[in-house]
Amino acid sequence: MEEQDYTRRSQRPKKRRLRKGRVLFTLLLLCVIVGVGYAVTQYQNGLELASDTKVAQEDFSGDTVKGDIENYLLLGIDTRGEEKSRTDTMMVLSWNKKTNDVKLVSFMRDIYADIPGYQSYKLNTAYYLGGVQLLKDTIGNMFGLPIHHYAIVDFKNFESLVDILAPNGVKIDVEKDMSEKIGVSLKQGEQNLNGKELLGYARFRHDAEGDFGRVARQQKVIEALKNEILAPQNIVNLPKFVGAAQGYITTDLSSKEEAQQVLKMVSKGKVNIEKATIPIEGSFSYKYFSHAGDSIVIDVEKNKEFLRKFLGISLE
């Protein structure tokens, strides 16, 4: 009899542990359900915010991906309600899917370029004349650089995306006071910039550095935004940000493909971005053309050789 009592008593802690396990599992399941519900709701809110995007989908024929590297043509435009616009920002983001290395190449908008089917103009005129496909063909013809995908964001949409991702602002060290023709007034020093201020910072060019300084700031902004996306404190903002990006950013990728690419990149750990600008130092001169204005005439072969080494790919 005593042995039976002992056996029953020895089983009681086990039952308690089982009950605690069920409670913990239930709580965990509830947290997952709440988390998923929150993410879905915020994603839908983001989609609704971006339902009236101004940048229309364009016909685009990307190059075939060969190997581990994919190149994305990133464009920033200022529509201002106009049917056609020039590109203020032209970058190629090159992602090595095997090593997770990311390289960012900015192309100066005033590069004097041979535009297929047209007279030579500044590079940013290609988008005005024939959209993203003509700009892609122009860069491809000049440098032999394969471009597999594209993404376009209008500047007003950029402001909205920044405010969704980082409601408390993006930390930037502003090098000098800035205000001329950027719609905001910025003071020198480290500060958190909202979407409108960050865009103004990226667009400022009225100093001795001109467009070269602006391109450097644009690259600095891309780096800062990358850090915001990966920052733990912004995890709660990501579902709404991703939803808004579906409308605010125009791309040839489907929503599913966009999500997959971002998840692949982030899941592989820390993302470091190497940056470069075309033309490289010592490979260009300035020249005035009556039909194009002040332009940058570049040594194409010297810049092509740099791209070959920097990106680690063969160019046609």
mmCIF file of C-alpha atoms in Angstrom, residues 71-76 87-94 103-108 135 139 145 147 149-151 202 214-222 275-276:
data_model
loop_
_atom_site.group_PDB
_atom_site.id
_atom_site.type_symbol
_atom_site.label_atom_id
_atom_site.label_comp_id
_atom_site.label_asym_id
_atom_site.label_seq_id
_atom_site.Cartn_x
_atom_site.Cartn_y
_atom_site.Cartn_z
ATOM 1 C CA ASN A 71 22.423 43.336 -61.449
ATOM 2 C CA TYR A 72 19.533 45.671 -60.605
ATOM 3 C CA LEU A 73 19.073 49.059 -62.267
ATOM 4 C CA LEU A 74 17.842 51.428 -59.529
ATOM 5 C CA LEU A 75 16.272 54.704 -60.643
ATOM 6 C CA GLY A 76 14.995 57.735 -58.760
ATOM 7 C CA THR A 87 16.284 60.248 -63.930
ATOM 8 C CA ASP A 88 17.959 62.111 -61.082
ATOM 9 C CA THR A 89 19.419 58.921 -59.630
ATOM 10 C CA MET A 90 20.893 56.061 -61.679
ATOM 11 C CA MET A 91 22.545 53.170 -59.885
ATOM 12 C CA VAL A 92 23.327 49.544 -60.568
ATOM 13 C CA LEU A 93 23.202 47.284 -57.534
ATOM 14 C CA SER A 94 25.209 44.111 -58.123
ATOM 15 C CA LYS A 103 28.285 46.460 -54.858
ATOM 16 C CA LEU A 104 26.655 49.738 -55.784
ATOM 17 C CA VAL A 105 27.694 51.731 -58.861
ATOM 18 C CA SER A 106 26.342 55.247 -59.413
ATOM 19 C CA PHE A 107 26.283 56.690 -62.930
ATOM 20 C CA MET A 108 26.574 60.462 -63.255
ATOM 21 C CA LEU A 135 18.276 53.538 -70.422
ATOM 22 C CA ILE A 139 24.224 51.557 -70.305
ATOM 23 C CA LEU A 145 27.121 45.665 -68.418
ATOM 24 C CA ILE A 147 21.205 44.323 -66.318
ATOM 25 C CA HIS A 149 16.076 43.675 -63.256
ATOM 26 C CA TYR A 150 15.014 47.249 -62.542
ATOM 27 C CA ALA A 151 13.306 49.249 -59.804
ATOM 28 C CA ALA A 202 20.445 63.282 -51.201
ATOM 29 C CA ARG A 214 25.325 64.546 -54.684
ATOM 30 C CA VAL A 215 26.131 61.039 -55.910
ATOM 31 C CA ALA A 216 28.272 60.461 -52.798
ATOM 32 C CA ARG A 217 25.345 61.555 -50.600
ATOM 33 C CA GLN A 218 22.943 59.297 -52.487
ATOM 34 C CA GLN A 219 25.217 56.344 -51.772
ATOM 35 C CA LYS A 220 25.433 57.404 -48.130
ATOM 36 C CA VAL A 221 21.623 57.443 -47.960
ATOM 37 C CA ILE A 222 21.392 53.936 -49.447
ATOM 38 C CA LYS A 275 30.395 51.731 -53.606
ATOM 39 C CA ALA A 276 31.811 53.291 -56.766
#
